[in-house]
PDB file of C-alpha atoms in Angstrom:
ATOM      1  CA  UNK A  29       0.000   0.000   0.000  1.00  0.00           C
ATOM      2  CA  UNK A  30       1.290   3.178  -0.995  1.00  0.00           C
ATOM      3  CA  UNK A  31       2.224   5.894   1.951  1.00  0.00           C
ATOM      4  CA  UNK A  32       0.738   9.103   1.591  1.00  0.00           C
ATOM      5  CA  UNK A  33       1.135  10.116   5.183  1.00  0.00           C
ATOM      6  CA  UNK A  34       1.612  13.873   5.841  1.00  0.00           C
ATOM      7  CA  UNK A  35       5.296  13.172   6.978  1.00  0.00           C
ATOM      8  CA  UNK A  36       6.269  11.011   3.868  1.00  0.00           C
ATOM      9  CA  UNK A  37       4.621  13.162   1.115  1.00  0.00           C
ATOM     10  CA  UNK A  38       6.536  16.058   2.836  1.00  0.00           C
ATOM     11  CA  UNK A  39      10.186  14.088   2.350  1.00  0.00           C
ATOM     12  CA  UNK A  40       8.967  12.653  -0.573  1.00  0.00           C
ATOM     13  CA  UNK A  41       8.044  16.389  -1.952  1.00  0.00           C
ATOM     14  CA  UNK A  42      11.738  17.784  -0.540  1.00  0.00           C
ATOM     15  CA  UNK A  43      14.127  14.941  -1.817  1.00  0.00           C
ATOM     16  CA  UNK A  44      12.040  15.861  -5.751  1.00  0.00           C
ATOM     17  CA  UNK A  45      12.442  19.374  -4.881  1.00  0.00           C
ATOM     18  CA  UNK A  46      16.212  19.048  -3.573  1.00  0.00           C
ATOM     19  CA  UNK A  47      16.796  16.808  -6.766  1.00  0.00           C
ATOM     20  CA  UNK A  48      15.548  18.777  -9.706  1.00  0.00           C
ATOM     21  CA  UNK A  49      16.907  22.185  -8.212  1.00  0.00           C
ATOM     22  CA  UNK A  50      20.368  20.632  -7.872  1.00  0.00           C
ATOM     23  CA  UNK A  51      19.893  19.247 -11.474  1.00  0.00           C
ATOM     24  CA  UNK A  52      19.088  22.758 -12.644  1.00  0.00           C
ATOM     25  CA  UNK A  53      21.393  24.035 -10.929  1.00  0.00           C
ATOM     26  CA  UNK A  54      24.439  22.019 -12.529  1.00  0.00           C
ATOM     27  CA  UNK A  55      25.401  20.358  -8.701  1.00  0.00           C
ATOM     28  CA  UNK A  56      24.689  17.423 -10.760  1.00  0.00           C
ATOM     29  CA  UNK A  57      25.845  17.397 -13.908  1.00  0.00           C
ATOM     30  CA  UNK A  58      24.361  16.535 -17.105  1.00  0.00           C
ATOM     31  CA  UNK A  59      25.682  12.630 -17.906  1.00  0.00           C
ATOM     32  CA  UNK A  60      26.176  12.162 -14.258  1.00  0.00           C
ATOM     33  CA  UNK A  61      25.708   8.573 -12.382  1.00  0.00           C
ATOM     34  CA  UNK A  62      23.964   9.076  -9.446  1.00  0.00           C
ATOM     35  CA  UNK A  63      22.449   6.398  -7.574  1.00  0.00           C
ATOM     36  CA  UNK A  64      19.337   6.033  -4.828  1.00  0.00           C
ATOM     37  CA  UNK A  65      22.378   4.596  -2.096  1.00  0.00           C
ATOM     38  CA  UNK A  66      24.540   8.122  -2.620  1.00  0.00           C
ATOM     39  CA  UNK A  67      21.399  10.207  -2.562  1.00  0.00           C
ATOM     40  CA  UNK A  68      19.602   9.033   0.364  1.00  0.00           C
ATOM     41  CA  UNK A  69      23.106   8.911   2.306  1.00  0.00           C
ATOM     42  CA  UNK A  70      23.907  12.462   1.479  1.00  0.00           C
ATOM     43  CA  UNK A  71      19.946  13.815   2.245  1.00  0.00           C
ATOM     44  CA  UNK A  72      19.756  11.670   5.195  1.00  0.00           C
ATOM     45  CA  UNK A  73      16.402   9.709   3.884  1.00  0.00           C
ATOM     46  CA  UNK A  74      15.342   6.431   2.959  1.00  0.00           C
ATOM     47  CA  UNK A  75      15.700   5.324  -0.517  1.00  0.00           C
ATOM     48  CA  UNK A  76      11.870   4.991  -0.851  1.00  0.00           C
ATOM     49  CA  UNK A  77      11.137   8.939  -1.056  1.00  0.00           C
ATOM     50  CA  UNK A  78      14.232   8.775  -3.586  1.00  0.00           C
ATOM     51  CA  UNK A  79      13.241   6.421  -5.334  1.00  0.00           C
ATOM     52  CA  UNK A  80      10.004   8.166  -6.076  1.00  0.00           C
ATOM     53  CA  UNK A  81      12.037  10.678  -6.616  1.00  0.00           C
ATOM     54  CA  UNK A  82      13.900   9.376  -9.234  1.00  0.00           C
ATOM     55  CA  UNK A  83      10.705   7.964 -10.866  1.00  0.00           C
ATOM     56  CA  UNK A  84       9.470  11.430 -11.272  1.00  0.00           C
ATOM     57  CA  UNK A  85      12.191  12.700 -12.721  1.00  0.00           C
ATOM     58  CA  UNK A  86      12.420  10.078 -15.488  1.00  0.00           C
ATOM     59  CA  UNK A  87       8.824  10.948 -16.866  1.00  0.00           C
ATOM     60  CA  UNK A  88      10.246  14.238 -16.943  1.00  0.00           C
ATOM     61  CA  UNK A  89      13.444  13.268 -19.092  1.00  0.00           C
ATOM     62  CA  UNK A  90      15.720  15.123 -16.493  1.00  0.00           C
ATOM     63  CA  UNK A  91      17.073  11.553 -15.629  1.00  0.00           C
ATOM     64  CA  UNK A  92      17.759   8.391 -17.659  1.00  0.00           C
ATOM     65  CA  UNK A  93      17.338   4.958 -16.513  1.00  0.00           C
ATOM     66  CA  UNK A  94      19.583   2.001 -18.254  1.00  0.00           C
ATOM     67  CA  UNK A  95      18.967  -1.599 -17.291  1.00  0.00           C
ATOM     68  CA  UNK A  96      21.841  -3.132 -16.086  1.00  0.00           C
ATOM     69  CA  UNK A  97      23.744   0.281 -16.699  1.00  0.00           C
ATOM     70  CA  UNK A  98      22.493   2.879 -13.599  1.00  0.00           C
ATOM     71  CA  UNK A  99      20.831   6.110 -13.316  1.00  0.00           C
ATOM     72  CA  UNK A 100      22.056   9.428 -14.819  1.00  0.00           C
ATOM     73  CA  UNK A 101      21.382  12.913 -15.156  1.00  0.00           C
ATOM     74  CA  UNK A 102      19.706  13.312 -19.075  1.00  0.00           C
ATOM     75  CA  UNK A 103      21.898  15.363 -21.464  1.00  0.00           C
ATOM     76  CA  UNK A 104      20.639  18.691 -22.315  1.00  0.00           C
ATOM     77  CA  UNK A 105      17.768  18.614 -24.851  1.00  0.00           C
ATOM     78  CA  UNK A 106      18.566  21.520 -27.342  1.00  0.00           C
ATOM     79  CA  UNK A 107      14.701  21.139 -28.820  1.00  0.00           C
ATOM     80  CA  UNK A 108      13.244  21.434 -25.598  1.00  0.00           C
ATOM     81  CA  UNK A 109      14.800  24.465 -24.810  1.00  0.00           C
ATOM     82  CA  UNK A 110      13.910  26.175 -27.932  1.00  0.00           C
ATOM     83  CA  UNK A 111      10.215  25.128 -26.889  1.00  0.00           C
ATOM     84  CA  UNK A 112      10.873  26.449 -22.869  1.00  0.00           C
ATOM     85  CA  UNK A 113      11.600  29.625 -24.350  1.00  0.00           C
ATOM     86  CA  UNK A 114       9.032  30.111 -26.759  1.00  0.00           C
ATOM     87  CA  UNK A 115       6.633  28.964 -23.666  1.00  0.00           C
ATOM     88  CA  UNK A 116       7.826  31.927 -21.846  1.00  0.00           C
ATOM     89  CA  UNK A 117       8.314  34.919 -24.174  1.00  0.00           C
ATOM     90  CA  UNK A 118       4.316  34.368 -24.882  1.00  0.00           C
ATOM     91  CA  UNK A 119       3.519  34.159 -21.443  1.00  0.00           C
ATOM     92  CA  UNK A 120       5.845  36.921 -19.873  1.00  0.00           C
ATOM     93  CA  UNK A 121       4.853  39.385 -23.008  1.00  0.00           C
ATOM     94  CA  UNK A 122       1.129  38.363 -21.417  1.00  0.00           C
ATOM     95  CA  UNK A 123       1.569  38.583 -17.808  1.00  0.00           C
ATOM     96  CA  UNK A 124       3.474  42.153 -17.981  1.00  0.00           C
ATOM     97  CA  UNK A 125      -0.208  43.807 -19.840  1.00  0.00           C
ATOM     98  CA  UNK A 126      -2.395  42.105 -17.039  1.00  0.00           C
ATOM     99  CA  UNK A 127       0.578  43.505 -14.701  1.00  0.00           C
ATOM    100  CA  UNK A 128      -0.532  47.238 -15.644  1.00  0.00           C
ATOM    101  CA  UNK A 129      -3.723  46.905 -14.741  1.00  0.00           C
ATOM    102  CA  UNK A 130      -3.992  44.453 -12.190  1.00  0.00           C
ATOM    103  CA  UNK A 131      -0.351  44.794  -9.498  1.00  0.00           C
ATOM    104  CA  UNK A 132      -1.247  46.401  -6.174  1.00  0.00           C
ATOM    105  CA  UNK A 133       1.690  48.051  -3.877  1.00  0.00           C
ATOM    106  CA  UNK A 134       1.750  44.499  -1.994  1.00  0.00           C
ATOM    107  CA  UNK A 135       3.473  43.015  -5.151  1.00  0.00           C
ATOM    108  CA  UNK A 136       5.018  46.432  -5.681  1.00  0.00           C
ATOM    109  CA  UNK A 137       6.483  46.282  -2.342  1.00  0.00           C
ATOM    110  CA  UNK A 138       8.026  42.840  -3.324  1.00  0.00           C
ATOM    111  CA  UNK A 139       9.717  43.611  -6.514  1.00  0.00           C
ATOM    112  CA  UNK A 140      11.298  47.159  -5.350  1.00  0.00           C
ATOM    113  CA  UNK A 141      12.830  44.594  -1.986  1.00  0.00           C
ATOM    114  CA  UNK A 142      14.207  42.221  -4.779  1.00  0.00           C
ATOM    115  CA  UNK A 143      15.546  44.554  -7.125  1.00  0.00           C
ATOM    116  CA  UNK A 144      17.312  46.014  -3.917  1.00  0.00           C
ATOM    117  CA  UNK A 145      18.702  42.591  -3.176  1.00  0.00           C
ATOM    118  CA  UNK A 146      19.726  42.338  -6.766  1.00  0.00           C
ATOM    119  CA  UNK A 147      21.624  45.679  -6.497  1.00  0.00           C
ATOM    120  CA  UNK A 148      23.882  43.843  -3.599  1.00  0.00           C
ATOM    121  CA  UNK A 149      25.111  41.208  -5.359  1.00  0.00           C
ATOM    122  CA  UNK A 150      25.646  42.384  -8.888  1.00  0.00           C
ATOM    123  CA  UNK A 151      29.276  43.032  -8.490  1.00  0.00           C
ATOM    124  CA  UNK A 152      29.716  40.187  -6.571  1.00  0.00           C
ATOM    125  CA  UNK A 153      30.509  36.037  -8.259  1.00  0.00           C
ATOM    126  CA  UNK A 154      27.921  35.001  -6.836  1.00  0.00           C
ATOM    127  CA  UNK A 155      25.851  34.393  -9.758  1.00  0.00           C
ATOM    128  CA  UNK A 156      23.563  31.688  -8.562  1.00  0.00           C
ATOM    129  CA  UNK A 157      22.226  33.923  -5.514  1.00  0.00           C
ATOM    130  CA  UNK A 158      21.417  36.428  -9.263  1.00  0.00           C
ATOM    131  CA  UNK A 159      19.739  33.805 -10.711  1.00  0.00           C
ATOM    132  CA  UNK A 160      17.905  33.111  -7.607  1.00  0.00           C
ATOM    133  CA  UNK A 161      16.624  36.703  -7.549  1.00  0.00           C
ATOM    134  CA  UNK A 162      16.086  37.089 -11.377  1.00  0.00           C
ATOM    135  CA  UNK A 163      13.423  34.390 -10.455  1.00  0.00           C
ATOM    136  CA  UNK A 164      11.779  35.645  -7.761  1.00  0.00           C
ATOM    137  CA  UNK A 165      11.624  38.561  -9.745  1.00  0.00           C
ATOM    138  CA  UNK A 166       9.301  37.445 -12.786  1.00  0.00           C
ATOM    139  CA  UNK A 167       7.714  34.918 -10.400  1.00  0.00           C
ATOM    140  CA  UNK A 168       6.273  38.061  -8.234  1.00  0.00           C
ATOM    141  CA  UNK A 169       5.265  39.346 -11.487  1.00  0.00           C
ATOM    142  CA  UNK A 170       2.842  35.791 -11.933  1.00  0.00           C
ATOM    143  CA  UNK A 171       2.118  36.388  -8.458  1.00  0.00           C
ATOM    144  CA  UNK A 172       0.621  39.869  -8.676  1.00  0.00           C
ATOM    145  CA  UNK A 173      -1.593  39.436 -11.411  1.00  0.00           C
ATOM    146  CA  UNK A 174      -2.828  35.647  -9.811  1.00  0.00           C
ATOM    147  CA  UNK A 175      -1.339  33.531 -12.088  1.00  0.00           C
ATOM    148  CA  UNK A 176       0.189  31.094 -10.022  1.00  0.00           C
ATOM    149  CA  UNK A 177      -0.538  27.920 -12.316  1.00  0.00           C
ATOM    150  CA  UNK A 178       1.312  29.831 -15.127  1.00  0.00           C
ATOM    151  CA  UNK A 179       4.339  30.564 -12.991  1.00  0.00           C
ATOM    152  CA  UNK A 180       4.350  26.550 -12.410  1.00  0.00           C
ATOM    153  CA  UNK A 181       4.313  25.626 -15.869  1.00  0.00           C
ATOM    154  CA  UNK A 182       7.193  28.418 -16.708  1.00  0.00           C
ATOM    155  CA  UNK A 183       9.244  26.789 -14.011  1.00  0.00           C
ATOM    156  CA  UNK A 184       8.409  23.130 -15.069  1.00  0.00           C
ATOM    157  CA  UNK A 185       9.219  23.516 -18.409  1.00  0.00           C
ATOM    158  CA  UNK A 186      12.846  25.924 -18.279  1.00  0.00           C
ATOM    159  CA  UNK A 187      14.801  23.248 -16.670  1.00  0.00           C
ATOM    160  CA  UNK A 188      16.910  22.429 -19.673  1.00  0.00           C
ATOM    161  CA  UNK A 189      16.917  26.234 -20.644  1.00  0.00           C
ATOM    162  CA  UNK A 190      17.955  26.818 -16.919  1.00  0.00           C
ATOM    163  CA  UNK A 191      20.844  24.153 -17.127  1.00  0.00           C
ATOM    164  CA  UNK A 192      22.333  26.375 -20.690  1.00  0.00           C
ATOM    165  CA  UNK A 193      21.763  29.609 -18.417  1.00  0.00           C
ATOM    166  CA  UNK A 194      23.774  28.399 -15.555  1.00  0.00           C
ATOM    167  CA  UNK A 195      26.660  27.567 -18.002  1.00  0.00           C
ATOM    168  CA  UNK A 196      26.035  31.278 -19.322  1.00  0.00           C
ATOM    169  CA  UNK A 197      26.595  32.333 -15.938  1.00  0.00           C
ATOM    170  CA  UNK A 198      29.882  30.311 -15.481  1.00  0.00           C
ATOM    171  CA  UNK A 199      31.442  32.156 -18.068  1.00  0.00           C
ATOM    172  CA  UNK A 200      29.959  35.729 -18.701  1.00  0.00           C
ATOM    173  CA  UNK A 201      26.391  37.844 -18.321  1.00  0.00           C
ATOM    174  CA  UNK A 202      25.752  41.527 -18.310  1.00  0.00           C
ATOM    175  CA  UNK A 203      23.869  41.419 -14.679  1.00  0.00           C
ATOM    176  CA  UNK A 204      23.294  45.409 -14.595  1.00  0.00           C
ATOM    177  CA  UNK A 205      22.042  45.041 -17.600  1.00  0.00           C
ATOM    178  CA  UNK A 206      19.219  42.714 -16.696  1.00  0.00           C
ATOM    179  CA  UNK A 207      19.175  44.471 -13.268  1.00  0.00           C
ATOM    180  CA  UNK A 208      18.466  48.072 -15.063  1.00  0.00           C
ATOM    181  CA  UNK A 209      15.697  45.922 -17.353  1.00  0.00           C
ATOM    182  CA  UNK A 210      14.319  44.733 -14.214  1.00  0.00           C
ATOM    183  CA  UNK A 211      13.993  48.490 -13.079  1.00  0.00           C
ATOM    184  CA  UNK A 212      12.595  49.645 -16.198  1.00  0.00           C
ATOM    185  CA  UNK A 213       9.497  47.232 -16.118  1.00  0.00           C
ATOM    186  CA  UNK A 214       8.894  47.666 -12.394  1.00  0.00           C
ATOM    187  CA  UNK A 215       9.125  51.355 -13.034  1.00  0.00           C
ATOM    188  CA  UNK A 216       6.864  50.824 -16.321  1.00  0.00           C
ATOM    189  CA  UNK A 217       4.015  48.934 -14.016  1.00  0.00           C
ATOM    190  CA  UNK A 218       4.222  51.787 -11.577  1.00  0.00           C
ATOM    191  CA  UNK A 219       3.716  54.410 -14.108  1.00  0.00           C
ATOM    192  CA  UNK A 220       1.013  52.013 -16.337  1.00  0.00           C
ATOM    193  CA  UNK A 221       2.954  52.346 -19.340  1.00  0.00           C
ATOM    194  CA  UNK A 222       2.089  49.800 -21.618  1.00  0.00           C
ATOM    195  CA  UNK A 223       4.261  50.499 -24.621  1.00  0.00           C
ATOM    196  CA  UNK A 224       7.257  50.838 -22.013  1.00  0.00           C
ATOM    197  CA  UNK A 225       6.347  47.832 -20.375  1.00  0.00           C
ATOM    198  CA  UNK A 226       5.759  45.320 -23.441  1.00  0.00           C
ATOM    199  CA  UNK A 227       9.024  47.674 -25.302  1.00  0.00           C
ATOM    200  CA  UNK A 228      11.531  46.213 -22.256  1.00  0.00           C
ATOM    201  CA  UNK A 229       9.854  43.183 -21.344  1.00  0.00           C
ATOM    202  CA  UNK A 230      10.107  41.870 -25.421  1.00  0.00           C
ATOM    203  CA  UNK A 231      14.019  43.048 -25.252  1.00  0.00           C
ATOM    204  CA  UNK A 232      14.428  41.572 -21.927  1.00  0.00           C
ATOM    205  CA  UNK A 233      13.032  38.078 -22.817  1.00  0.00           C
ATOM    206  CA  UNK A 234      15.033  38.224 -26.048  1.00  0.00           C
ATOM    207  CA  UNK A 235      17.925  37.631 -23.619  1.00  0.00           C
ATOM    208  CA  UNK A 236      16.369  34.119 -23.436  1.00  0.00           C
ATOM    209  CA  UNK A 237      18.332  33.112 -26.533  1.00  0.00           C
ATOM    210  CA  UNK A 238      21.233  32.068 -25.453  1.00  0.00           C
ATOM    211  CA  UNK A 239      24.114  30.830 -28.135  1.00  0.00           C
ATOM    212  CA  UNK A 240      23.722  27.257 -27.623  1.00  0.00           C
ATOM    213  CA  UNK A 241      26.147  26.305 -30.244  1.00  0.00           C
ATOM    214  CA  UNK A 242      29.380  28.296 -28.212  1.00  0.00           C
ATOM    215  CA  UNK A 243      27.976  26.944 -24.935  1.00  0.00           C
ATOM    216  CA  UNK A 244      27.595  23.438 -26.510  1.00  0.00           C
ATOM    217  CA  UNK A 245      31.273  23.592 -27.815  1.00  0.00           C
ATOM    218  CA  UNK A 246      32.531  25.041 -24.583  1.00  0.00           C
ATOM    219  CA  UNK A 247      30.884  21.980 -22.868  1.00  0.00           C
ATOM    220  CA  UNK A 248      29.999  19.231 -25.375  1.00  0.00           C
ATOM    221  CA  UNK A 249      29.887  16.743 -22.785  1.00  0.00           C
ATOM    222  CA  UNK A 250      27.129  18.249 -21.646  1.00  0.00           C
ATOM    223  CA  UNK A 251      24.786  17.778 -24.411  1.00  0.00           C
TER     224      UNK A 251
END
């Protein structure tokens, strides 16, 4: 019988969480082995919530499972990324009209105390604290117009776009530039300037298209 207890859906919940963010993150590397054993040793778990774990993440071709072979992290699906970012160009270009109409100084109050933390760290290497922020950012954009579900499918579907960013990160990004973008639309919201706001927000999102080719012969092992 299958355990849906409060306590095992939680750990069940954190070690798919813990996984897939440390997959996105690069902590695990595309072509990695892992295994249930190493996992549940280093989160302190059983291998069951792991192993559900790992299920999960097959259907979602971030891992591969090979009989006889092991577990590893999936390459980096060039198609699916062109797809994650087509996914969110339409819906950011969206959520930013619906945003001059519909944010409140609540959501306001959020994105002025992010752009603030941004500020602090952009001359600083710690680029995945940035990239941290850059998503709290557009995800308290979803968040102020009520579109929670959207935000979801954004974030379930830019995992292999997320992976290519993070090796963007390793080697170069403009951060004040995306910082003083960031600004621009906040500051576009505030003053309910549409053409301002859809103007940055389509330049901002063309930043999505990343080189793949120079990041996929910096790290070909990757893809």
């Amino acid at each position: 019988m299958e355990n849906n207890s409060p306590q095992h859906v939680s750990v069940r919940s954190y070690v798919y969480d813990k996984l897939k963010n440390d997959i996105m993150k690069l902590i695990y590397k595309p072509g990695q082995r892992i295994t249930e054993n190493v996992v549940s040793d280093h989160l302190n778990v059983s291998r069951t919530p792991v192993r559900e774990a790992f299920l999960k993440l097959s259907e979602e071709r971030l891992i591969e499972v090979y009989p006889q072979r092991g577990t590893y992290v999936s390459l980096i699906n060039k198609k699916l990324v062109e797809e994650s970012v087509f996914i969110r160009e339409n819906l950011e270009l969206a959520i930013v009209k619906l945003a001059l109409r519909q944010f409140d100084e609540y959501y306001m109050s959020m994105m002025e105390k992010n752009l603030a933390k941004q500020k602090e760290y952009v001359d600083s290497p710690e680029y995945v604290q940035l990239f941290d922020l850059d998503q709290e950012f557009h995800e308290i954009l979803f968040a102020g117009v009520d579109k929670f579900y959207s935000w979801s499918i954004i974030e379930n579907s830019m995992v292999n776009y997320n992976r290519i960013r993070m090796l963007s990160l390793i080697s170069s990004v403009n951060w004040q530039l995306l910082i003083n973008q960031h600004e621009e639309i906040c500051n576009a919201i505030k003053e309910n300037d549409e053409e301002k706001g859809i103007a940055v927000m389509k330049d901002h999102l063309s930043r999505l298209t990343i080189d793949i080719e120079k990041i996929e012969e910096k790290f070909p092992d990757y893809f």
